CSV table of C-alpha atoms and ligand atoms in Angstrom, one decimal:
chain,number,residue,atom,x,y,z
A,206,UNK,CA,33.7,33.5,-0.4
A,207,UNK,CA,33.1,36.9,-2.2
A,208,UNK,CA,32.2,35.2,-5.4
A,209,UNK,CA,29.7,32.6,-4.0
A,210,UNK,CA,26.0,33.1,-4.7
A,211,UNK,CA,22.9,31.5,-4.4
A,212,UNK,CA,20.8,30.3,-7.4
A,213,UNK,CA,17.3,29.4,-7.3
A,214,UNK,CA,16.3,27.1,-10.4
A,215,UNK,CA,13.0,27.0,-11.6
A,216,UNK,CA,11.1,24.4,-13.7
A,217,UNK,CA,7.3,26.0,-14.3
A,218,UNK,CA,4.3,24.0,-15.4
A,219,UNK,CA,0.7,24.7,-15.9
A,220,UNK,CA,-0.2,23.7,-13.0
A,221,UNK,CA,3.0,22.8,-11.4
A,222,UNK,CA,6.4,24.3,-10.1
A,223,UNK,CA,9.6,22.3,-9.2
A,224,UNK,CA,12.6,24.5,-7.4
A,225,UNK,CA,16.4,23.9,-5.9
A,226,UNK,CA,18.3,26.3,-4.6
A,227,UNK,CA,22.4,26.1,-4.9
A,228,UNK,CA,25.0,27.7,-3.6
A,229,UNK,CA,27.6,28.2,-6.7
A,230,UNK,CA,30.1,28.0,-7.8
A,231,UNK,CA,30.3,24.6,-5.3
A,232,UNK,CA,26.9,23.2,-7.1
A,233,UNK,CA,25.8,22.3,-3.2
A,234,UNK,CA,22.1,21.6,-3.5
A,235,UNK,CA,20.5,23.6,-0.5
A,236,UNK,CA,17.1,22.8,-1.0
A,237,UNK,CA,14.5,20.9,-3.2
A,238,UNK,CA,10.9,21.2,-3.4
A,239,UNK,CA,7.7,20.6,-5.2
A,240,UNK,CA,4.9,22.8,-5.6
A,241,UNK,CA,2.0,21.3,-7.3
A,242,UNK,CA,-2.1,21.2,-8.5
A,243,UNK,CA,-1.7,24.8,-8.8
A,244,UNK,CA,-5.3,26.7,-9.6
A,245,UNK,CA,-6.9,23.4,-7.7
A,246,UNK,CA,-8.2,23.2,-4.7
A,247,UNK,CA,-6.1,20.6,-3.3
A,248,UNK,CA,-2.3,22.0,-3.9
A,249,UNK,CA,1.0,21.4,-1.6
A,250,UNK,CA,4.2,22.1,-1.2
A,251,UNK,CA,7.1,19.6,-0.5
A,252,UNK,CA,10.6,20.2,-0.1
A,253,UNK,CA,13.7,18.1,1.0
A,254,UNK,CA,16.7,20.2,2.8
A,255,UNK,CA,20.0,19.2,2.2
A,256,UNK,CA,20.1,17.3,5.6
A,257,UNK,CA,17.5,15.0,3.8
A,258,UNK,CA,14.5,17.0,5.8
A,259,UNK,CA,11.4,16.4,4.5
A,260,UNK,CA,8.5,18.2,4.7
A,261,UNK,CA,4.7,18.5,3.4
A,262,UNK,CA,2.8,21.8,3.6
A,263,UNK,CA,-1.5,22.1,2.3
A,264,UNK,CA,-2.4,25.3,1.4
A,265,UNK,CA,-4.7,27.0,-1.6
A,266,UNK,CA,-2.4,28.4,-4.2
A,267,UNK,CA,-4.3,30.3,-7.0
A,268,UNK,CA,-1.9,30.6,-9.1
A,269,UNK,CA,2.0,30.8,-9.6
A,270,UNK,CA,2.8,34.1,-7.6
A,271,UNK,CA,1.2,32.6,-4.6
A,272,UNK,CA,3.5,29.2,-5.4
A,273,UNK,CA,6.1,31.5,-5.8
A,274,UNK,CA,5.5,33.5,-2.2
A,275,UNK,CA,4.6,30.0,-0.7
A,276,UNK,CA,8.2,28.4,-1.7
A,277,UNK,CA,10.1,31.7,-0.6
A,278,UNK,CA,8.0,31.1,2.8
A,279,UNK,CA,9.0,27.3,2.9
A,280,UNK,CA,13.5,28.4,2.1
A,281,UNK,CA,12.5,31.1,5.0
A,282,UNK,CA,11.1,29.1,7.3
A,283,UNK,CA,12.6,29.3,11.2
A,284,UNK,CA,12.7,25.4,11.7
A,285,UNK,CA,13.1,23.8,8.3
A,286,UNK,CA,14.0,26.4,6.4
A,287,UNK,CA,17.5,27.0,4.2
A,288,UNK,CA,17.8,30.9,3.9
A,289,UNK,CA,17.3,34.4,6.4
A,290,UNK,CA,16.4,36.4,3.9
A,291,UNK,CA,15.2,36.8,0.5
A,292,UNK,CA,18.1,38.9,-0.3
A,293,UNK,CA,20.3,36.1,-0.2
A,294,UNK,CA,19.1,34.5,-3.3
A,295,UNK,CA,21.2,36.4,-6.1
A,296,UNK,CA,19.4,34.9,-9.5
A,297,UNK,CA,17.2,32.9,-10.7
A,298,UNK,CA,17.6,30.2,-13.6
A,299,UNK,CA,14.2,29.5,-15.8
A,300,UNK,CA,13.8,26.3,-17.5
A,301,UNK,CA,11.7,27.4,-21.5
A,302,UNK,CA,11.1,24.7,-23.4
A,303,UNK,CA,11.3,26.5,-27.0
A,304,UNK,CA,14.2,28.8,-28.0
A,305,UNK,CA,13.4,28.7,-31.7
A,306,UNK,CA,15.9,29.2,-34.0
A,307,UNK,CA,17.4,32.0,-32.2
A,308,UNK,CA,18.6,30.7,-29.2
A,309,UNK,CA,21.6,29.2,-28.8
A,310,UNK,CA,22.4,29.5,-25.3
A,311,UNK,CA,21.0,30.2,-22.1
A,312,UNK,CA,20.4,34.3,-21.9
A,313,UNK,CA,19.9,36.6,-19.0
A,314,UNK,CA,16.3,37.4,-19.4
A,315,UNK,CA,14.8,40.8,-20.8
A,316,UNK,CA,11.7,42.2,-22.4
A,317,UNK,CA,12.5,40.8,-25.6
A,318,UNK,CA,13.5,37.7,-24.9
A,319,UNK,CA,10.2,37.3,-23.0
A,320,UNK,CA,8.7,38.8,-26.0
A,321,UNK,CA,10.6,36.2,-28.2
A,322,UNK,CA,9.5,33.4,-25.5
A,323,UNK,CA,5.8,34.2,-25.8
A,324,UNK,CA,5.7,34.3,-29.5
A,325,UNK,CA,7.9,30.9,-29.2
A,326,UNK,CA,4.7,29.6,-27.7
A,327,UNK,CA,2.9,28.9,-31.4
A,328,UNK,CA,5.9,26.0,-31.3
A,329,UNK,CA,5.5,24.8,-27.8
A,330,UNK,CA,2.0,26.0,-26.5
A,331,UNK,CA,1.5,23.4,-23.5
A,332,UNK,CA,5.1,24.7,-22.4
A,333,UNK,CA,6.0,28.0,-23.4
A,334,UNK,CA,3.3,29.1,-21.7
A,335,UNK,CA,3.6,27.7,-18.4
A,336,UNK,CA,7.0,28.7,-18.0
A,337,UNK,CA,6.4,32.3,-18.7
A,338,UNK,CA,4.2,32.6,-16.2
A,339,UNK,CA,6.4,31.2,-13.7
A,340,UNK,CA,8.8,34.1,-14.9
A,341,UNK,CA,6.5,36.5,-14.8
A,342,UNK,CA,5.4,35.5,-11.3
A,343,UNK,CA,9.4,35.6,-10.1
A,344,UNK,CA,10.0,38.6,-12.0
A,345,UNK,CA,7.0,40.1,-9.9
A,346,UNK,CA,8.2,38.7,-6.6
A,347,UNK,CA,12.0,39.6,-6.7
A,348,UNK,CA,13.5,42.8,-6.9
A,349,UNK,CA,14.3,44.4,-9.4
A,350,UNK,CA,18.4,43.6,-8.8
A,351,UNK,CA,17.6,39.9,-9.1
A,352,UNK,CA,18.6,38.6,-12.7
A,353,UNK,CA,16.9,35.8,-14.3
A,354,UNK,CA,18.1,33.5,-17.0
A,355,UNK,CA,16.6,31.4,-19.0
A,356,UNK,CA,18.2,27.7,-20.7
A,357,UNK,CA,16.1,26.6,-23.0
A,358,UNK,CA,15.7,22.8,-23.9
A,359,UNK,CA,16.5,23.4,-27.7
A,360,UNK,CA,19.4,25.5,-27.5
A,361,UNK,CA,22.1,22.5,-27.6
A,362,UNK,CA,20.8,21.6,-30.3
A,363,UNK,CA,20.7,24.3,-33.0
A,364,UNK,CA,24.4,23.3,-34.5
A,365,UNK,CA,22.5,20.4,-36.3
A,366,UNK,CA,23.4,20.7,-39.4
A,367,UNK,CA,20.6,21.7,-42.1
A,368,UNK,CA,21.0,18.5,-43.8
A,369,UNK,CA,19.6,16.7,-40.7
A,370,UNK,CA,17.1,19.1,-39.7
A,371,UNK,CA,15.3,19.6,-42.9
A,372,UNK,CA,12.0,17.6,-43.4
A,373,UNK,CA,11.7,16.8,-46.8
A,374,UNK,CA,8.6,18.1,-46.9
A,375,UNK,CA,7.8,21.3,-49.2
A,376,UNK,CA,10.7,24.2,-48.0
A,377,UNK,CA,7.2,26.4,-47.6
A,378,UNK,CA,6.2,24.4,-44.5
A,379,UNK,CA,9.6,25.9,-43.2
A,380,UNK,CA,9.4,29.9,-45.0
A,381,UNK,CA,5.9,29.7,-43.3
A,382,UNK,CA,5.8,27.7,-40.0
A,383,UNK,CA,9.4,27.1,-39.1
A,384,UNK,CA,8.3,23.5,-39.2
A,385,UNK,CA,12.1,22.0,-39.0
A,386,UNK,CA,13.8,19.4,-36.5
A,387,UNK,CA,14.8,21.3,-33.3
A,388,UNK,CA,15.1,18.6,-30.6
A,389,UNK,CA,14.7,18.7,-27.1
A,390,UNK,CA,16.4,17.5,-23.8
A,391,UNK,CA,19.3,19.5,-24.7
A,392,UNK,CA,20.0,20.4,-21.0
A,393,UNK,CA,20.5,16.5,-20.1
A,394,UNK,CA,22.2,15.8,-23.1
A,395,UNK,CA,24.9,18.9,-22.6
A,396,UNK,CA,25.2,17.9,-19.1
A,397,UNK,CA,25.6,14.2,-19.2
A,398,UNK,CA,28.1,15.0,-22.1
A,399,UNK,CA,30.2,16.8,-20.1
A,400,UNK,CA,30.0,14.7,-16.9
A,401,UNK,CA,30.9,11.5,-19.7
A,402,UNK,CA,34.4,13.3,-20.5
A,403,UNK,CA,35.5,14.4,-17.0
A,404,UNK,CA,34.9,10.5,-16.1
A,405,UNK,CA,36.9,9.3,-19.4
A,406,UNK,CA,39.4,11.6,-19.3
A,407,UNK,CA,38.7,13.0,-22.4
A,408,UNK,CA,38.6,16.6,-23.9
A,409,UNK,CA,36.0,17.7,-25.5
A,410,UNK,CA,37.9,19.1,-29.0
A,411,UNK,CA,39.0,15.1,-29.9
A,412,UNK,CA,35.8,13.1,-28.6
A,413,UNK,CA,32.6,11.7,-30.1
A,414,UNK,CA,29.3,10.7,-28.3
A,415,UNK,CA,26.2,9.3,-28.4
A,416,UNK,CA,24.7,10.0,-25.3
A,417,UNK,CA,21.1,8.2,-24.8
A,418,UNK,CA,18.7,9.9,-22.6
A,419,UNK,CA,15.9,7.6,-21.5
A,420,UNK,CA,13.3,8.9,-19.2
A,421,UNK,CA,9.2,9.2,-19.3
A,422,UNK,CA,10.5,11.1,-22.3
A,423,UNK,CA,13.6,9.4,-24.5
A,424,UNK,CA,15.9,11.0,-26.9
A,425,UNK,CA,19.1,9.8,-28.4
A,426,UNK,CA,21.9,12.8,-29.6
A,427,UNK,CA,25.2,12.4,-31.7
A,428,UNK,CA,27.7,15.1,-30.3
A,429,UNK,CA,30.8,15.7,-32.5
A,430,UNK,CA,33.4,17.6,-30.5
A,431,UNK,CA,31.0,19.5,-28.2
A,432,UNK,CA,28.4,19.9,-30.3
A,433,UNK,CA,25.3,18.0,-31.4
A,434,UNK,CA,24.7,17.4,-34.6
A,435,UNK,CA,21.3,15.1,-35.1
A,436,UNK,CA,19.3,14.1,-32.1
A,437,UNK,CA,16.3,12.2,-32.4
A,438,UNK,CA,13.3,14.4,-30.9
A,439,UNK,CA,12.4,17.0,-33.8
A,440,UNK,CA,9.7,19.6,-34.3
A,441,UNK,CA,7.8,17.8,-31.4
A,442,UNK,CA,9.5,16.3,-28.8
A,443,UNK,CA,6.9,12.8,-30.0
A,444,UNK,CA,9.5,11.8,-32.6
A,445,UNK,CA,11.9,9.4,-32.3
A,446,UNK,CA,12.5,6.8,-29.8
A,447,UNK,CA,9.7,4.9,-27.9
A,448,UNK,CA,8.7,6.4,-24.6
A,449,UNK,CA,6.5,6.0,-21.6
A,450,UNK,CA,3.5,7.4,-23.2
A,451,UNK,CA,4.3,8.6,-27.2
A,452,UNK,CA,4.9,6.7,-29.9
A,453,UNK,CA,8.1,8.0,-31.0
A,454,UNK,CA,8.8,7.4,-35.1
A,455,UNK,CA,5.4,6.2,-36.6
A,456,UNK,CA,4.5,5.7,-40.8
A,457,UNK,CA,2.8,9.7,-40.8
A,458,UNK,CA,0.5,7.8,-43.1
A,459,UNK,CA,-1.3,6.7,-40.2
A,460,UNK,CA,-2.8,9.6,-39.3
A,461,UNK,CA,-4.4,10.1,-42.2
A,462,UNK,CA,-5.9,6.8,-42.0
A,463,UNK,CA,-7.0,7.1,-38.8
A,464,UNK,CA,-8.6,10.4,-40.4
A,465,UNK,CA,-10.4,8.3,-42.7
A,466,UNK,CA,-11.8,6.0,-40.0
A,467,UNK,CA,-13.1,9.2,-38.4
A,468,UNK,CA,-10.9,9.9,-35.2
A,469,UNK,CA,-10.0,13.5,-35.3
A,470,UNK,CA,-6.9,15.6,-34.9
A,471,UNK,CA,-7.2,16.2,-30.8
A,472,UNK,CA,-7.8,12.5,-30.4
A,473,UNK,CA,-4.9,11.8,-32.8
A,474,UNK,CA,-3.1,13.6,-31.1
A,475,UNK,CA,-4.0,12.4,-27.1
A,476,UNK,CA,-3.5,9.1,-28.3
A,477,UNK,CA,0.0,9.6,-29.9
A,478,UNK,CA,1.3,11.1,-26.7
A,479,UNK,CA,-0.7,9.8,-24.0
A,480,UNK,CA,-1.8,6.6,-24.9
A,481,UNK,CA,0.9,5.2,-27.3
A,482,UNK,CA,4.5,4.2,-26.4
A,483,UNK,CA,5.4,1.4,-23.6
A,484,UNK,CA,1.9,1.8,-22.1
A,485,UNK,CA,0.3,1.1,-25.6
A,486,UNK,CA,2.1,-2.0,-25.7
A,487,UNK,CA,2.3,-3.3,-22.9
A,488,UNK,CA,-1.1,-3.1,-21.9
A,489,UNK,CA,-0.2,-2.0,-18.6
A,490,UNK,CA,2.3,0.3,-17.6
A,491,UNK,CA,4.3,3.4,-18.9
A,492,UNK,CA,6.4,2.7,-15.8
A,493,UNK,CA,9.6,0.3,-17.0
A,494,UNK,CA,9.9,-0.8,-13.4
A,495,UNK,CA,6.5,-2.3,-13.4
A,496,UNK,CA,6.9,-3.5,-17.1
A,497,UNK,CA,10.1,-5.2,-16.2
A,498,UNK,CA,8.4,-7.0,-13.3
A,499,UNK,CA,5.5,-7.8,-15.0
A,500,UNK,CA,7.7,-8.9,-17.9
A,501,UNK,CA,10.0,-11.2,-15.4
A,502,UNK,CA,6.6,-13.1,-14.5
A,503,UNK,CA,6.0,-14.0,-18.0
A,504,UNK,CA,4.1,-11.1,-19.1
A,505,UNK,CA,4.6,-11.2,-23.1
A,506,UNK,CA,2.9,-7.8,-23.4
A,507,UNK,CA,5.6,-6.4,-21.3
A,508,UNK,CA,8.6,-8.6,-22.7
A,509,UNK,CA,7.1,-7.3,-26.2
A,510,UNK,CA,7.0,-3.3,-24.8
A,511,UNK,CA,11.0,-3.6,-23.5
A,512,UNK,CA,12.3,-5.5,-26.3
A,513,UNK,CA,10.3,-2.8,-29.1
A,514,UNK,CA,11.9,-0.3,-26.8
A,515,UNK,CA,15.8,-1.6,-27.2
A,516,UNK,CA,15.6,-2.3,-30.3
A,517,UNK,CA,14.8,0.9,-31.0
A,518,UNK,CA,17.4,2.7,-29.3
A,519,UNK,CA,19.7,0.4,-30.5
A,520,UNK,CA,18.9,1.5,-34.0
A,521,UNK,CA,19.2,5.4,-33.4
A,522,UNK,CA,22.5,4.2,-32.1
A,523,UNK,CA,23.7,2.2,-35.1
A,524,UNK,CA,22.4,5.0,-37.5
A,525,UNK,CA,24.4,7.9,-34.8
A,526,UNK,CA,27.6,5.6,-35.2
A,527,UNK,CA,27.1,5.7,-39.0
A,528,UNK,CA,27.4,9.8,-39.5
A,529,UNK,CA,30.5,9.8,-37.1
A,530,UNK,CA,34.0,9.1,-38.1
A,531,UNK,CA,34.2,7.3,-34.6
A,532,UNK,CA,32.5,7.2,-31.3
A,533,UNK,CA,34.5,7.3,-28.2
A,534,UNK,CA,31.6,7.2,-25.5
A,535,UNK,CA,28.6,5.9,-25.3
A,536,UNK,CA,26.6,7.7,-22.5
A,537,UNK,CA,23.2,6.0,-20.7
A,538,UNK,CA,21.1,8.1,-18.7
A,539,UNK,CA,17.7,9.2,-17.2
A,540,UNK,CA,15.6,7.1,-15.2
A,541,UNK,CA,15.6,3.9,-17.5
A,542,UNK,CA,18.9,4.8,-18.5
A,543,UNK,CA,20.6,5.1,-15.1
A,544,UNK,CA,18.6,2.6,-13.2
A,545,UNK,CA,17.9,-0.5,-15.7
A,546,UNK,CA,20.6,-2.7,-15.9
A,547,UNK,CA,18.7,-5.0,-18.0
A,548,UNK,CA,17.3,-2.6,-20.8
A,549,UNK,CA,21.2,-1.6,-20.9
A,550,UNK,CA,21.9,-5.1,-21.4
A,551,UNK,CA,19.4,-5.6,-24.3
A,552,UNK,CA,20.5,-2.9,-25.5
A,553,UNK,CA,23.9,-3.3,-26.5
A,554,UNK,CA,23.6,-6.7,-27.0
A,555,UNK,CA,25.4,-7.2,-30.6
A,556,UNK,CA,26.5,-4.1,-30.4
A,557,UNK,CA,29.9,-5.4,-30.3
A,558,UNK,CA,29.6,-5.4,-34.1
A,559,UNK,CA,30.5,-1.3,-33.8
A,560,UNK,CA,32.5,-1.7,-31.7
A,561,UNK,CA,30.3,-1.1,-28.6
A,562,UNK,CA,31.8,-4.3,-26.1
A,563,UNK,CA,29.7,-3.7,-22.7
A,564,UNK,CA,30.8,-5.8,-19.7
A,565,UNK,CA,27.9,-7.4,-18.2
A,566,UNK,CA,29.5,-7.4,-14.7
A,567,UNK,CA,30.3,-3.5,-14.6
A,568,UNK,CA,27.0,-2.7,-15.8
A,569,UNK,CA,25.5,-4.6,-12.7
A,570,UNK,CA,28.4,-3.6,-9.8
A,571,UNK,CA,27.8,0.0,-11.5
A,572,UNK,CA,24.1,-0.1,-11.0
A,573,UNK,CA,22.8,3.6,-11.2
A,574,UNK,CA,26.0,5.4,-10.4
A,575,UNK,CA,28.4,7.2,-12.5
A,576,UNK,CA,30.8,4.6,-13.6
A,577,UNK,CA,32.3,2.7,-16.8
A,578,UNK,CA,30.7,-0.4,-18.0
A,579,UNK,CA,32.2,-1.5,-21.1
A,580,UNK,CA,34.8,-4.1,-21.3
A,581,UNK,CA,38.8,-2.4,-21.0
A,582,UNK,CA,39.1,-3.1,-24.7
A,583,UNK,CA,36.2,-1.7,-26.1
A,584,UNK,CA,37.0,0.7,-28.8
A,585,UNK,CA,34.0,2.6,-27.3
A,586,UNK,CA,33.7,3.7,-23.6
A,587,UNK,CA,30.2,3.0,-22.4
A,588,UNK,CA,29.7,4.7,-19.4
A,589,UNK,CA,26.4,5.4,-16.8
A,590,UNK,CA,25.8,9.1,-15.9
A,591,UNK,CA,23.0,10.4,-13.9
A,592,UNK,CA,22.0,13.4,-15.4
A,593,UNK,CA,21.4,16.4,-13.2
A,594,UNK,CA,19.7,19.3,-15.8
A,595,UNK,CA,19.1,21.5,-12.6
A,596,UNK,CA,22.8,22.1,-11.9
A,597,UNK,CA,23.4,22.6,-15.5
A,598,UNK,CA,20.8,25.5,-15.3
A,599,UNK,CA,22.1,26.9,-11.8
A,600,UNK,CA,26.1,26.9,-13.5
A,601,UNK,CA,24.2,28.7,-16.3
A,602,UNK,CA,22.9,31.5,-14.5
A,603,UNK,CA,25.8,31.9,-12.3
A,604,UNK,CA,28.1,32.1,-15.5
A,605,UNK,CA,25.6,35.0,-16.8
A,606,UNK,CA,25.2,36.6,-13.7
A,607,UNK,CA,28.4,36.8,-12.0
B,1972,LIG,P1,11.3,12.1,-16.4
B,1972,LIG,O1,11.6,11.9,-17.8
B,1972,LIG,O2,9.9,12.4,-16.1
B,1972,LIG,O3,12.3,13.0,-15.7
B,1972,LIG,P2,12.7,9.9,-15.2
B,1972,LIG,O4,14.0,10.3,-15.8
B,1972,LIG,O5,12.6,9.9,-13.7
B,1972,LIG,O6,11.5,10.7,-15.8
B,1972,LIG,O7,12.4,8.4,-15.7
B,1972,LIG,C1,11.2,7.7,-15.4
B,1972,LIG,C2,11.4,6.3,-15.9
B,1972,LIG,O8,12.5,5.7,-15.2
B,1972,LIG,C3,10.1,5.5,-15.6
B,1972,LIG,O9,9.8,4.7,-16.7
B,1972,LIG,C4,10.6,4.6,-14.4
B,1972,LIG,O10,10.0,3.4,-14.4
B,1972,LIG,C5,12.0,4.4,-14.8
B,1972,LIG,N1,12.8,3.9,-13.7
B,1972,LIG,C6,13.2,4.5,-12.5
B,1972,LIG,N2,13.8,3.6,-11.7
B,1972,LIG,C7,13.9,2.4,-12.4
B,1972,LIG,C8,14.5,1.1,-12.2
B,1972,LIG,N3,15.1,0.9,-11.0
B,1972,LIG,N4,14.4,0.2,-13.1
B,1972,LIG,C9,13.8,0.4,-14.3
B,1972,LIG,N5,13.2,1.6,-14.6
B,1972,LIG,C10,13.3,2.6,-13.7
């Protein structure tokens, strides 16, 4: 009992704020909630208890200290609420999108590294931002014995080695404007990593993964004995795989003929990560549960948008399987990942050729839980693990703080 604490974990956006609070070292979530349209007229609060209570509150929040006081209101609540006192909460864990180069692992948060965090935000300025004020506003609201820590997205993956993180553009572009590969997602990837060896029985010094994160946003990693070393976001989190609403990997060319045909850089830019991906070709949807529908009633648009979007997986994972001496587990996650049995399906199709043998019953009985799904002599595990980036954060902070 004397160690246990409670952890709030924060995840700040412009104009939104998701929270849980644990109780650690157990991982117990207490409480969920939602704060969002923050600065609008119309913002709310929902949260979910641990009894599955849910609850909707209206209210005008001006900005993030009033989400902040608003939350602490909702976990203090006499009816619904979770905790007596604000005392009890014992640290809280930030979500920063941009570590730079420098960090490596989560931190307990000081001036300087909110110093570092804000001049991070040249790299990252729709997130960087955002989540600085949500630690400002915390800092603010706490006292001063509350900690805060911060896990940053590209931390996991700064043991890339230079040879895949270089651009081979001219090593000025670097000098100058750090412009490099750092990847993103590096919570998910970290956690689902972990999770993928405790359910294979494996140790971490003697394994090899590829672990596939496919969300609104998608990224593929390669993780040698712990640690990654290519992953297929870069300087933007818009490289790489296909996703809901960005392109992923595109000729750069094409911007500058788009230049020529007089769009300019903002549209260029909206378009490669709000119109482009799975809603850009299948007409209809960045959503894969309504593409998959639409696809099962003869859509081609949509059969077009899910095959584009295997297939390109399934290359990041044939080129990942090339730089490794082996791979021992194949991970699936994220809300395609975990819940589509079918994009699974088309996606290892063939794979059998690396040695990648799924069993197309266990990928259906296993559905969106944890669980094995490749056949028992597949010289690759493939396994299904729902990833959980806000426990990740909470065991983070509670290693710093305790
Ligand atoms: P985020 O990256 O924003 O955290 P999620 O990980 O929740 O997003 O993933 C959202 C994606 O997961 C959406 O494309 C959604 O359609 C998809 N998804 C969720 N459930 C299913 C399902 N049962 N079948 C297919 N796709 C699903």
């Amino acid at each position: 009992m004397g160690n246990e604490m409670k952890i709030l974990v924060i995840n700040c956006g412009s104009s939104s704020l998701k929270y849980q609070l644990f109780l650690m070292p157990t991982g117990e979530c207490l409480v969920r909630g939602l704060v969002e349209k923050i600065g609008e007229k119309s913002s709310f609060l929902k949260q979910e208890t641990k009894d599955s209570k849910k609850h909707e509150l209206k209210k005008d929040i001006p900005d993030h200290t009033a989400a902040f006081k608003f939350l602490i209101e909702a976990m203090l609540d006499k009816d619904y609420g979770v905790i007596k006192d604000v005392s009890e909460i014992n640290g809280v864990g930030h979500r920063v999108v941009h570590g730079g180069e420098k960090y490596i692992e989560s931190v307990i948060i000081t001036d300087e590294v909110i110093k570092d965090i804000e001049e991070l935000s040249d790299l990252a300025p729709l997130h960087n931002p955002a989540n600085l004020q949500g630690i400002r506003a915390a800092k603010e609201l706490f006292s001063k014995n509350v900690k805060h820590s911060a896990t940053f997205d590209t931390a996991f993956h700064q043991t890339i080695p230079d040879y895949a993180y270089f651009y081979a553009i001219p090593r000025e572009f670097y000098d100058k404007f750090k412009i490099r590969r750092y990847g993103f997602h590096g919570t998910s990837h970290r956690y689902v990593a972990s999770a993928a060896l405790e359910c294979c029985r494996r140790i971490k010094d003697n394994t090899n993964l590829i672990t596939v994160h496919l969300g609104n946003g998608c990224s593929v990693t390669a993780i040698e004995e712990g640690k990654s070393i290519d992953t297929s976001m870069g300087f933007t989190p818009l490289e790489g795989l296909i996703m809901g609403t960005r392109s992923g990997d595109i000729d750069p060319a094409i911007i500058n003929y788009l230049f020529g045909k007089g769009y300019d850089s903002k549209e260029i830019n909206n378009i490669l990560n709000k119109k482009s991906g799975l809603l850009a070709l299948s007409e209809k949807s960045n959503d894969m549960r309504e593409i998959s529908e639409a696809a099962a009633n003869g859509d081609k648009k949509a059969k077009l948008a899910m095959e584009a979007f295997a297939y390109r997986v399934k290359k990041y994972i044939g080129a990942y399987a090339a730089v490794m001496v082996r791979v021992d587990i194949l991970v699936f996650t994220g809300g395609i990942g975990q819940n589509s049995t079918l994009i699974r399906e088309m996606i290892c199709k063939n794979l059998e050729n690396i040695g990648m043998h799924i069993d197309l019953e266990l990928n259906r009985s296993v559905g969106n839980k944890t669980g094995i799904i490749s056949q028992h002599f597949s010289p690759t595990t493939i396994a299904v693990i729902p990833t959980d980036e806000e426990l990740r954060m909470a065991y983070d902070a509670f290693e710093l703080l305790k």
